Coordinates of C-alpha atoms in Angstrom, one line a residue:
X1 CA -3.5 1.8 77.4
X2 CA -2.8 3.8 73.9
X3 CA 1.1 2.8 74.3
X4 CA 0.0 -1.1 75.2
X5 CA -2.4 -1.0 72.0
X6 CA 0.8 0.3 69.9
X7 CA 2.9 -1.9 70.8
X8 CA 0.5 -4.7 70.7
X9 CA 0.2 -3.4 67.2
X10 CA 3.7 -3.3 66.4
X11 CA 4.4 -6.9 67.9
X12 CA 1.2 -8.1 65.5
X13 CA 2.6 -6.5 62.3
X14 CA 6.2 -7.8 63.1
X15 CA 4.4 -11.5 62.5
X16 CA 2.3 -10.1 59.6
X17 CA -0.8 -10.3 61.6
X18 CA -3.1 -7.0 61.2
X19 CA -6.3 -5.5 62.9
X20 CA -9.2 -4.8 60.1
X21 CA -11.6 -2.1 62.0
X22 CA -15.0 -3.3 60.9
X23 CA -18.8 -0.9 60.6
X24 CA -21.5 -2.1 62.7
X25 CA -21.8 -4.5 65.7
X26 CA -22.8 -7.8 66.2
X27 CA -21.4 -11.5 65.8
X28 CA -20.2 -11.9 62.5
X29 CA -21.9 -15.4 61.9
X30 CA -25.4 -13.0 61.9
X31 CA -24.1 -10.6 59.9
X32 CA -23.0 -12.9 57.5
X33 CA -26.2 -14.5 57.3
X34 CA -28.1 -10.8 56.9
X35 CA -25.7 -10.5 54.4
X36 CA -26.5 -13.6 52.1
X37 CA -29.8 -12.9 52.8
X38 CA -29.7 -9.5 51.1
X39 CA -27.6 -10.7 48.7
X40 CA -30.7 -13.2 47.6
X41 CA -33.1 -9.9 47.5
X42 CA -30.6 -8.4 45.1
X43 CA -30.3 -10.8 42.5
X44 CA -34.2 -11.1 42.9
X45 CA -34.3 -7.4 42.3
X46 CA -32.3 -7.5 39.8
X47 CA -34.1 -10.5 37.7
X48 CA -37.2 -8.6 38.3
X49 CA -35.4 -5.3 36.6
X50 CA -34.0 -7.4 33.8
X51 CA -37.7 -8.5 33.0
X52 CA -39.0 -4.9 33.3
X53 CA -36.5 -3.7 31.5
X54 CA -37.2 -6.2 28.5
X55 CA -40.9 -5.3 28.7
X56 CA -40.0 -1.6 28.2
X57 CA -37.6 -2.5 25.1
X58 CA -40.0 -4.8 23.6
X59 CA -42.5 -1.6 23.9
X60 CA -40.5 1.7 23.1
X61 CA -37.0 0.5 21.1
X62 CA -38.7 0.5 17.7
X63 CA -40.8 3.7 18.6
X64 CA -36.8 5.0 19.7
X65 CA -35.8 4.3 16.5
X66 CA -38.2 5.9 14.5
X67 CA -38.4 9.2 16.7
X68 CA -34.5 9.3 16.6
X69 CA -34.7 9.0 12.7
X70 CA -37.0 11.3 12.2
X71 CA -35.4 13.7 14.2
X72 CA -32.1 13.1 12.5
X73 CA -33.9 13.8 9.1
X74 CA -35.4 17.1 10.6
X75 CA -31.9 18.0 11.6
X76 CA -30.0 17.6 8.6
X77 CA -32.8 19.9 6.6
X78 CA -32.4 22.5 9.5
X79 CA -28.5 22.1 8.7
X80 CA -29.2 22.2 5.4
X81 CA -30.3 26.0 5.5
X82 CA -28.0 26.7 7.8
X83 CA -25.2 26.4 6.1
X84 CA -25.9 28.6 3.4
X85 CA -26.6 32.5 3.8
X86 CA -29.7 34.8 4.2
X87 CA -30.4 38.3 4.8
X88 CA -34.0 39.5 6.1
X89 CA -35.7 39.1 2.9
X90 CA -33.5 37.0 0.6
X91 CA -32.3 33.3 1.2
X92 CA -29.0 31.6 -0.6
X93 CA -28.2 27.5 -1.3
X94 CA -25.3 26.4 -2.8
X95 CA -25.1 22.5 -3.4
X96 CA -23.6 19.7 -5.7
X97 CA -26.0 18.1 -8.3
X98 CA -25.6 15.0 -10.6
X99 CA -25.1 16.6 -14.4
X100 CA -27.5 14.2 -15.9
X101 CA -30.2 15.8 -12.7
X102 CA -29.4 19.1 -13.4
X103 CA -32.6 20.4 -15.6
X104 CA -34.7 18.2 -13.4
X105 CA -33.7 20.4 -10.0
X106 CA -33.4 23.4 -11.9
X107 CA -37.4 22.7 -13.0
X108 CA -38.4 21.9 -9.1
X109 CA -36.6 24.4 -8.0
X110 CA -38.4 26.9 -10.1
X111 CA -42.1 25.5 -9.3
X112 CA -41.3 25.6 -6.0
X113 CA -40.7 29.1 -5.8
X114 CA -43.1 30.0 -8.5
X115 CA -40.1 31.5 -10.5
X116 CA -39.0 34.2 -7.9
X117 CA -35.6 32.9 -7.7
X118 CA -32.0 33.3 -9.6
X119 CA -29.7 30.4 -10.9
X120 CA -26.3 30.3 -10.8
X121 CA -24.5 27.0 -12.2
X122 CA -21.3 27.0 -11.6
X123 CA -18.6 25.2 -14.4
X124 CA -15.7 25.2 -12.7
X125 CA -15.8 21.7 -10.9
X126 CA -12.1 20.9 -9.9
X127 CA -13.1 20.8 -6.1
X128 CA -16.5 19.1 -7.2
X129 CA -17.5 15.5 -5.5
X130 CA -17.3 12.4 -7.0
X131 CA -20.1 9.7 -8.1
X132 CA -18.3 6.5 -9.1
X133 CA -20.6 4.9 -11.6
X134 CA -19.9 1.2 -13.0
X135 CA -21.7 -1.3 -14.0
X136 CA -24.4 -3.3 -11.5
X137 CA -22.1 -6.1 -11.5
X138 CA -18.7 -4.7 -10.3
X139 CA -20.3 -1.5 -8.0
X140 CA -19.9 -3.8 -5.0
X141 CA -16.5 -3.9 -4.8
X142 CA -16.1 0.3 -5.6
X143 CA -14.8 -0.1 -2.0
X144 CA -11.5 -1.4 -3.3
X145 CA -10.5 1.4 -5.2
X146 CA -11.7 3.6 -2.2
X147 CA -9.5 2.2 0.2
X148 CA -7.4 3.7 -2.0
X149 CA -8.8 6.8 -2.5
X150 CA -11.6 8.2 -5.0
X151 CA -10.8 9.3 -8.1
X152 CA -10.8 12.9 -8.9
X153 CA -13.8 14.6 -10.6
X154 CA -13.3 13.4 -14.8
X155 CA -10.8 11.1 -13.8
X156 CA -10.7 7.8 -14.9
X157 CA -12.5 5.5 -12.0
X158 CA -10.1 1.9 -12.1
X159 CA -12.0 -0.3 -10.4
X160 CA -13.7 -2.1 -13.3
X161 CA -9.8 -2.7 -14.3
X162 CA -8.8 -3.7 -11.2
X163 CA -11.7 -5.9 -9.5
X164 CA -10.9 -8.9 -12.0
X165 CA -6.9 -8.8 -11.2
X166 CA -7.2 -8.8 -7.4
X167 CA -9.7 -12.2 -8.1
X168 CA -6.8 -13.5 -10.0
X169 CA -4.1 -12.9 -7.5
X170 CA -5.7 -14.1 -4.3
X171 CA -7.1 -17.5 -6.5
X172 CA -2.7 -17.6 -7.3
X173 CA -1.4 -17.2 -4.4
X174 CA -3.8 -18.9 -1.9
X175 CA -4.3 -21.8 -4.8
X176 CA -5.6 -24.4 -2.7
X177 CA -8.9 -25.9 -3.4
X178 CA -10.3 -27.1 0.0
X179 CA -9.0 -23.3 1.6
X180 CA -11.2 -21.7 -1.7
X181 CA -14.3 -24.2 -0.4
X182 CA -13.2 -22.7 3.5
X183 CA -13.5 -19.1 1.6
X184 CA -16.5 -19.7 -0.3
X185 CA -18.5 -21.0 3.1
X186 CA -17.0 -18.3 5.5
X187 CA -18.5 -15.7 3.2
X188 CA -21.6 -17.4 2.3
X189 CA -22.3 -17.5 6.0
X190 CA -21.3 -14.3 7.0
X191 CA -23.2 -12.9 4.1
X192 CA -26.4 -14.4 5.3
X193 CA -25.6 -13.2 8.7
X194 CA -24.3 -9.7 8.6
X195 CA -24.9 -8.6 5.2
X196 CA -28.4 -7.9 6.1
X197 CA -26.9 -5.1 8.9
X198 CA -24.2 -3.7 6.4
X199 CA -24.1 -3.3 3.0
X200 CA -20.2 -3.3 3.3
X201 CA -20.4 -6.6 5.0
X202 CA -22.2 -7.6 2.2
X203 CA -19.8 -6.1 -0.5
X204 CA -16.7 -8.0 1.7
X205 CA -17.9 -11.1 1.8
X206 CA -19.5 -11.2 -2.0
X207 CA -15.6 -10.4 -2.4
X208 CA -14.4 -13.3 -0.7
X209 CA -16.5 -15.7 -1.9
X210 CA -15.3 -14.9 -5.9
X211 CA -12.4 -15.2 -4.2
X212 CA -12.8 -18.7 -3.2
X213 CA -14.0 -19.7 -6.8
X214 CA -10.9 -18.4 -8.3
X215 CA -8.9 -20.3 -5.3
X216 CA -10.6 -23.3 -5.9
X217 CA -10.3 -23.3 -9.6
X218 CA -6.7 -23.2 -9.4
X219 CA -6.6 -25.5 -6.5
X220 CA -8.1 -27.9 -8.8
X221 CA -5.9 -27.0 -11.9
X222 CA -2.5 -27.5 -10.0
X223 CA -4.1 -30.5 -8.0
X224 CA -3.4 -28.7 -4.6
X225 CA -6.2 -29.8 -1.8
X226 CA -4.0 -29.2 1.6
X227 CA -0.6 -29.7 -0.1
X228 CA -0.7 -33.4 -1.4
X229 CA -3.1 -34.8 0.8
X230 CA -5.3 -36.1 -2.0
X231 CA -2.3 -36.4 -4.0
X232 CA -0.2 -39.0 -1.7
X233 CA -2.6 -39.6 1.0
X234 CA -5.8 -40.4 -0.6
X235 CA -5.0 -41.3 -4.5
X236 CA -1.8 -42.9 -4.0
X237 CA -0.6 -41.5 -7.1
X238 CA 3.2 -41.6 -8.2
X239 CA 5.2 -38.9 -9.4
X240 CA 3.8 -37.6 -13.2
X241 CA 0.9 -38.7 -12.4
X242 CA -2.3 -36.6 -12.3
X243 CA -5.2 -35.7 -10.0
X244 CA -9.0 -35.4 -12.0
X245 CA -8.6 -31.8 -13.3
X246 CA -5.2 -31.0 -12.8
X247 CA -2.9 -30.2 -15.9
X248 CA 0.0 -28.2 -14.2
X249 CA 2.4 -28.8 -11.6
X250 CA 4.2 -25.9 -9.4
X251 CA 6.4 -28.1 -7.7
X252 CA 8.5 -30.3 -10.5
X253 CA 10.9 -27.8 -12.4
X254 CA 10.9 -30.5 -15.0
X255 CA 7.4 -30.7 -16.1
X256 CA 6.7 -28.3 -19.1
X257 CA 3.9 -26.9 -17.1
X258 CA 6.1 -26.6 -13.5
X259 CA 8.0 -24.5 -11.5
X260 CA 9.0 -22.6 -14.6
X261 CA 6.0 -22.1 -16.4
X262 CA 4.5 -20.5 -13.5
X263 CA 7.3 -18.0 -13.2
X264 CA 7.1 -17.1 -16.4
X265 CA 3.0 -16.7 -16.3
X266 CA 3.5 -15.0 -13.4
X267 CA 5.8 -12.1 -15.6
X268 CA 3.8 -12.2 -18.3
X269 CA 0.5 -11.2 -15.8
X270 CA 2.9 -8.8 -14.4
X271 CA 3.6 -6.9 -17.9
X272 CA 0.2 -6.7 -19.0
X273 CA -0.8 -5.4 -15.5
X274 CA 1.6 -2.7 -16.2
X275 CA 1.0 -1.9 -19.3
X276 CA -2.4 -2.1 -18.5
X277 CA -2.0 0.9 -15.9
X278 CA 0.1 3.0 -18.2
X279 CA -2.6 2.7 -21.4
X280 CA -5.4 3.2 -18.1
X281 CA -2.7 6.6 -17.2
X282 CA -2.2 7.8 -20.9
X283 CA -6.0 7.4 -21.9
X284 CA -6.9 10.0 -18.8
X285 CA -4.7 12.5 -19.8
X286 CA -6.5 12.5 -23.6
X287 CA -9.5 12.9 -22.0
X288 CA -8.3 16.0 -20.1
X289 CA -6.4 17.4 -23.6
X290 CA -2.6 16.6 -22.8
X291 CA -2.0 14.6 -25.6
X292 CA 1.8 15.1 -25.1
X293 CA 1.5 14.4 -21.3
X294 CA 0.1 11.2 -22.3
X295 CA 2.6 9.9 -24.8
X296 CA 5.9 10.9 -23.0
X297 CA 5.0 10.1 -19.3
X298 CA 2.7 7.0 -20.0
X299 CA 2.5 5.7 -23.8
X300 CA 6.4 6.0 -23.7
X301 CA 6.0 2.7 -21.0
X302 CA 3.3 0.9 -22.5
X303 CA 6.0 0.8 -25.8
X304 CA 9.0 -0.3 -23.3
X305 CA 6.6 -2.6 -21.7
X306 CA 5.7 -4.2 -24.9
X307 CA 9.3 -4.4 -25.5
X308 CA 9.8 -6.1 -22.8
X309 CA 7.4 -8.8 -23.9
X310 CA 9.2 -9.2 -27.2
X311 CA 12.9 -9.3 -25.3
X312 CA 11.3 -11.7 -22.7
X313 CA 9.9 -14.2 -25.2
X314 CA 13.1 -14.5 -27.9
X315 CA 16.4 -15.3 -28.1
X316 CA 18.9 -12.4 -27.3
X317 CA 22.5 -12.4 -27.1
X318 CA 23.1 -8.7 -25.7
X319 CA 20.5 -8.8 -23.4
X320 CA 20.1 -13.4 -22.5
X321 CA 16.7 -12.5 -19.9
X322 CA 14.3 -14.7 -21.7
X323 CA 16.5 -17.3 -21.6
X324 CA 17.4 -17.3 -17.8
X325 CA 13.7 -17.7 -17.1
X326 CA 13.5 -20.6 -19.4
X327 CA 10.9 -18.2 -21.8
X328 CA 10.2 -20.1 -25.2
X329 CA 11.2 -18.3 -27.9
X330 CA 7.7 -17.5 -29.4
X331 CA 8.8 -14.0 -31.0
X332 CA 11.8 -16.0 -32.7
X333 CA 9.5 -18.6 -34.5
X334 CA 7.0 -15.4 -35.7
X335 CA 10.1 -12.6 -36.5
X336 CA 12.9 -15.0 -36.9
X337 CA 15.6 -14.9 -33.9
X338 CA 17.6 -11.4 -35.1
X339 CA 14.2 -9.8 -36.4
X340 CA 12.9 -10.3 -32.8
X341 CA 15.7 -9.1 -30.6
X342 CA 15.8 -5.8 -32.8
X343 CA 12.1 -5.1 -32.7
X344 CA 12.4 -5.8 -28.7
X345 CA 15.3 -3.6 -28.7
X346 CA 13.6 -1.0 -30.8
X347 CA 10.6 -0.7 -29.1
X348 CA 12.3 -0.5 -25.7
X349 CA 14.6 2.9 -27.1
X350 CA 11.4 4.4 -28.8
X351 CA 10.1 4.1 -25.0
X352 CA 12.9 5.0 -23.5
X353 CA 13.3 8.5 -25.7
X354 CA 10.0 9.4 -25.3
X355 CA 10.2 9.0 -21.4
X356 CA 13.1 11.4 -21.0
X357 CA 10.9 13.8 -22.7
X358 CA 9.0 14.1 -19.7
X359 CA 11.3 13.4 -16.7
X360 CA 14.2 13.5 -18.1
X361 CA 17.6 12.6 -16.4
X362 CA 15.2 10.3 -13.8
X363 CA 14.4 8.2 -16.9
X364 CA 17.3 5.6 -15.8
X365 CA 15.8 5.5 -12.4
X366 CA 12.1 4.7 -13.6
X367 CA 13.3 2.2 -16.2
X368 CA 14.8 0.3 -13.1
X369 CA 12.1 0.5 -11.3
X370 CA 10.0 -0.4 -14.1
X371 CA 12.1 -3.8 -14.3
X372 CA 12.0 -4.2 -10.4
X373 CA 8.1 -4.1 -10.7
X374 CA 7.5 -6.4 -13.1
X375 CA 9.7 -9.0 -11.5
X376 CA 7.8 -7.8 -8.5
X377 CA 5.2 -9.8 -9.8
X378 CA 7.0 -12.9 -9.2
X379 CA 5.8 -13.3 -5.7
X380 CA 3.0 -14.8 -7.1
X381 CA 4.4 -17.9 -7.8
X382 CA 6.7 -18.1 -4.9
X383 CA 3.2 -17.9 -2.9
X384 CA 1.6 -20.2 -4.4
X385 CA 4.9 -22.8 -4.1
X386 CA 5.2 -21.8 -0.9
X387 CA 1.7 -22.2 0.4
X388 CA 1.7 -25.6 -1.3
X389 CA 4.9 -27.0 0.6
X390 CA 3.9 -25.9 3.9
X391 CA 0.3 -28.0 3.6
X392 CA 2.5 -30.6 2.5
X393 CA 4.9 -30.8 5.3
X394 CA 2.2 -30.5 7.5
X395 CA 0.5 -33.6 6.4
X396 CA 4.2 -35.0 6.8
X397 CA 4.1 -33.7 10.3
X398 CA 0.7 -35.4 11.0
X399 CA 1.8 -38.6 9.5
X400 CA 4.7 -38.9 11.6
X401 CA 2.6 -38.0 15.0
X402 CA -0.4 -41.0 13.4
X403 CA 2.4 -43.7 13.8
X404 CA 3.3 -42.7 17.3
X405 CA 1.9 -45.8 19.8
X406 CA -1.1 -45.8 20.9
X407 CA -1.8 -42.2 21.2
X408 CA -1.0 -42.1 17.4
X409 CA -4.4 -41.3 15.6
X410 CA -5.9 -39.1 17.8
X411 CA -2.7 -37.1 18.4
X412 CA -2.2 -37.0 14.1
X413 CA -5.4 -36.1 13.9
X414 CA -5.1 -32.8 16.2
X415 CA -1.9 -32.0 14.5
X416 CA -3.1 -32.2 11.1
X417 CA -6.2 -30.0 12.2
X418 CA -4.3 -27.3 14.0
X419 CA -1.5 -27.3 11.6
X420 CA -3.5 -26.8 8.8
X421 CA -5.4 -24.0 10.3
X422 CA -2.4 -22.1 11.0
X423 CA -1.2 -22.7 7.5
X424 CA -4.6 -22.3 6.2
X425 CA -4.9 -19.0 8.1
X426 CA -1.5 -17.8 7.0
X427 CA -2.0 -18.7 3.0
X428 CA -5.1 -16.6 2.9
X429 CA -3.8 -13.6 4.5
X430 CA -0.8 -13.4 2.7
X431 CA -3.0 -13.7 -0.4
X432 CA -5.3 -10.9 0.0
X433 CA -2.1 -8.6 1.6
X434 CA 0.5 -9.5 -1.1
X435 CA -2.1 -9.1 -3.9
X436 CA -3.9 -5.8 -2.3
X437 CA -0.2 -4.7 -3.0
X438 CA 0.4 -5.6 -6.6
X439 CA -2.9 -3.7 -7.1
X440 CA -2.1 -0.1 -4.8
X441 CA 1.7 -0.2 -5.0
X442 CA 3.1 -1.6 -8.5
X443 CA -0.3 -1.0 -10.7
X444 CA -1.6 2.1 -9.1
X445 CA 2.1 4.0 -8.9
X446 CA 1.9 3.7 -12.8
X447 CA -1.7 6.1 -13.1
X448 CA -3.7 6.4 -10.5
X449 CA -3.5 8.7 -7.5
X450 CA -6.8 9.1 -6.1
X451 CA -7.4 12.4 -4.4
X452 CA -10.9 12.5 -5.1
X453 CA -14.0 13.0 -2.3
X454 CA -17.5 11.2 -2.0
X455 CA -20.6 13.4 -3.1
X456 CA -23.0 12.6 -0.8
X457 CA -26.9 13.6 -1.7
X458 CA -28.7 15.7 0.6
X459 CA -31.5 13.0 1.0
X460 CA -33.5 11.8 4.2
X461 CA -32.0 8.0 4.7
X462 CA -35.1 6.3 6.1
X463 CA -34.7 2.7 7.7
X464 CA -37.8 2.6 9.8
X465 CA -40.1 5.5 8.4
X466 CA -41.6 6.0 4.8
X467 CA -42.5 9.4 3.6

């Protein structure tokens, strides 16, 4: 019988046909029946667990919460101690305190021990914790510069410097007014949403919100509402004419206030937020007494840089730059044309000398990369050209699909949503990326170098328990 059954077995799996052993006995219409009938009990059961279980939430979670709290407060004292040293009769803490705190915890720390205690402040505070301390107004966005990395302790803190430039760029390079109105309501509701669970969620979306003013404001400026759908679609209006609130126009490289003028905005931004970061680099180092450090590695820019400007905006033979922008000769009409070029060509030796002071023979290689950076800055206007054109060919796009028969609306419709969310989608992030690196990469490289590390206060953080 075993060799029947094998070969029986054989034959079966030559036609694909297998033999499934199955538990238990019985027809398999009852067990299938027991089966859904269990299967009822189980759902029951677990309906009936769900309900319990919410009974037990809405009863112990917020008692959870406040024993787990207070536990975690009662373990972070016991820590505390811990970490610093004892012997049988004698006890030792060593912490980080606030200057402006320090007679204050010296005071408690004496009542509290009725005097039998010694004091020992330590001044040497190069490894010593940072508090970054700006104004109300700007300490939401400290997160910014700490992405970066914090400052070191009596270093200069940026972000007060920094916060009103990143606005700037992303309001640029997005620059479309209904995508700043898309901003402002995507923050505004995630605010009132999440913020209330995370004050960085908060901090983000206060962030992107300012950053949809700025995008609208420009949007408006440079008459940009997805492309040129209010433009063409809506207004009708012919070329030189202008939408309410616009007075400049990216795309016409005729207009005085086109193609050009934004190119050359775009340098001048890029100069001063150089310039800005070597004066930011060269004021740190007088604070810490290295008077020479601060004139020959960053002084000896700001003068370059400001030569620069003069070279940029007059009329020069040697050295024609200004002119293959399309700058207007401003410096020529205050200096007169040769005056200018030699002040620009003075300023940029005087900065020049004192740089190879400090790095010498490398002095070539940062005056290139000086240039590169502050043509670097140009990006901003091929963004916002860019972001502009792409709206408007989708709207060209959706146009074309609205005149298709029958199907025509609805199908321009869906492609003038979808494409203008991708392109919507697209604008922004290359906004907040491309100006995230104007700010870390070209402004940064010129000062700042972070380094620093949080100081975090040895305090009980209560969320559900008061003392």
């Amino acid at each position: 019988m075993k060799n029947k059954s094998r070969e029986l077995d054989d034959l079966l799996n030559k036609y694909g046909v297998r033999i499934l052993k199955v538990a238990g006995r019985g027809k398999v219409g009852e067990i299938l029946k027991k089966l859904n009938m269990r299967l009822k009990e189980i759902k029951k059961e677990k309906k009936e667990s769900a309900l319990k279980l919410n009974e037990i939430y809405d009863k112990y979670y917020q008692k959870l919460l406040v024993a787990r709290e207070l536990l975690g407060i009662e373990k972070e004292r016991c820590e505390a101690f811990v970490s610093g040293a004892a012997t049988g009769k004698t006890g030792m803490l060593r912490f980080w305190v606030p200057e402006s705190e320090s007679a204050n915890v010296k005071e408690l720390v004496n009542k509290e021990s009725k005097n039998f205690c010694e004091i020992s402040v330590n001044k040497d505070l190069k490894d010593a914790p940072v508090i970054m301390n700006n104004p109300k107004i700007i300490r939401p966005f400290e997160f910014i510069t700490t992405m970066y990395g914090y400052p070191k302790y009596g270093n200069l803190d940026p972000t007060i410097f920094v916060i009103p430039m990143l606005i700037l760029f992303i309001g640029m390079m997005v620059a479309d007014a209904i995508t700043g109105i898309v901003l402002i309501l995507l923050g505004f509701a995630l605010y009132k949403k999440y913020g209330r669970y995370s004050q960085g969620i908060k901090n983000l979306m206060t962030l992107i919100m300012l950053c949809g003013l700025m995008t609208v404001f420009v949007g408006v400026i440079t008459g940009d509402y997805f492309g040129n759908l209010f433009y063409h679609y809506i207004f009708h209006l012919e070329h030189g004419q202008a939408l309410p609130g616009q007075f400049l126009f990216p795309e016409d490289a005729t207009h005085p206030f086109g193609v050009y003028f934004f190119l050359q905005l775009a340098i001048m931004i890029g100069l001063f937020h150089l310039i800005l970061g070597t004066v930011l680099g060269g004021y740190n180092e007088l604070m810490h007494g290295k008077t020479k450090d601060a004139v020959t590695h960053y002084f000896s820019w700001s003068i370059l840089g400001f030569g620069w400007v003069v070279i940029f905006l007059s009329t020069n033979t040697l050295f024609p730059i200004g002119e293959a922008f399309h700058f207007p000769p401003v410096m020529d009409n205050l200096l007169g044309p040769g005056t200018a070029a030699m002040l620009g060509g003075a300023l940029m030796i005087a900065g020049l000398l004192l740089a190879f002071m400090k790095v010498k023979a490398m002095v070539l290689l940062e005056f290139i990369d000086f240039f590169a950076f502050t043509l670097s800055y140009a990006r901003i206007t091929a963004l916002l050209i860019a972001a502009g054109a792409v709206a408007t060919s989708f709207n060209v796009l959706a146009e074309m699909a609205w005149s298709v028969p029958a199907i025509g609306p609805i199908l321009g419709i869906i492609v003038f949503v979808l494409a203008q969310a991708i392109g919507m989608f697209i604008a922004i992030l290359d906004g907040f990326v491309q100006s995230l690196r104007l700010v870390y990469v070209e402004h940064f490289s010129r000062y700042y170098t972070g380094g620093g590390r949080e100081f975090k206060p040895f305090r009980a953080d209560r969320r559900y328990t008061v003392e």
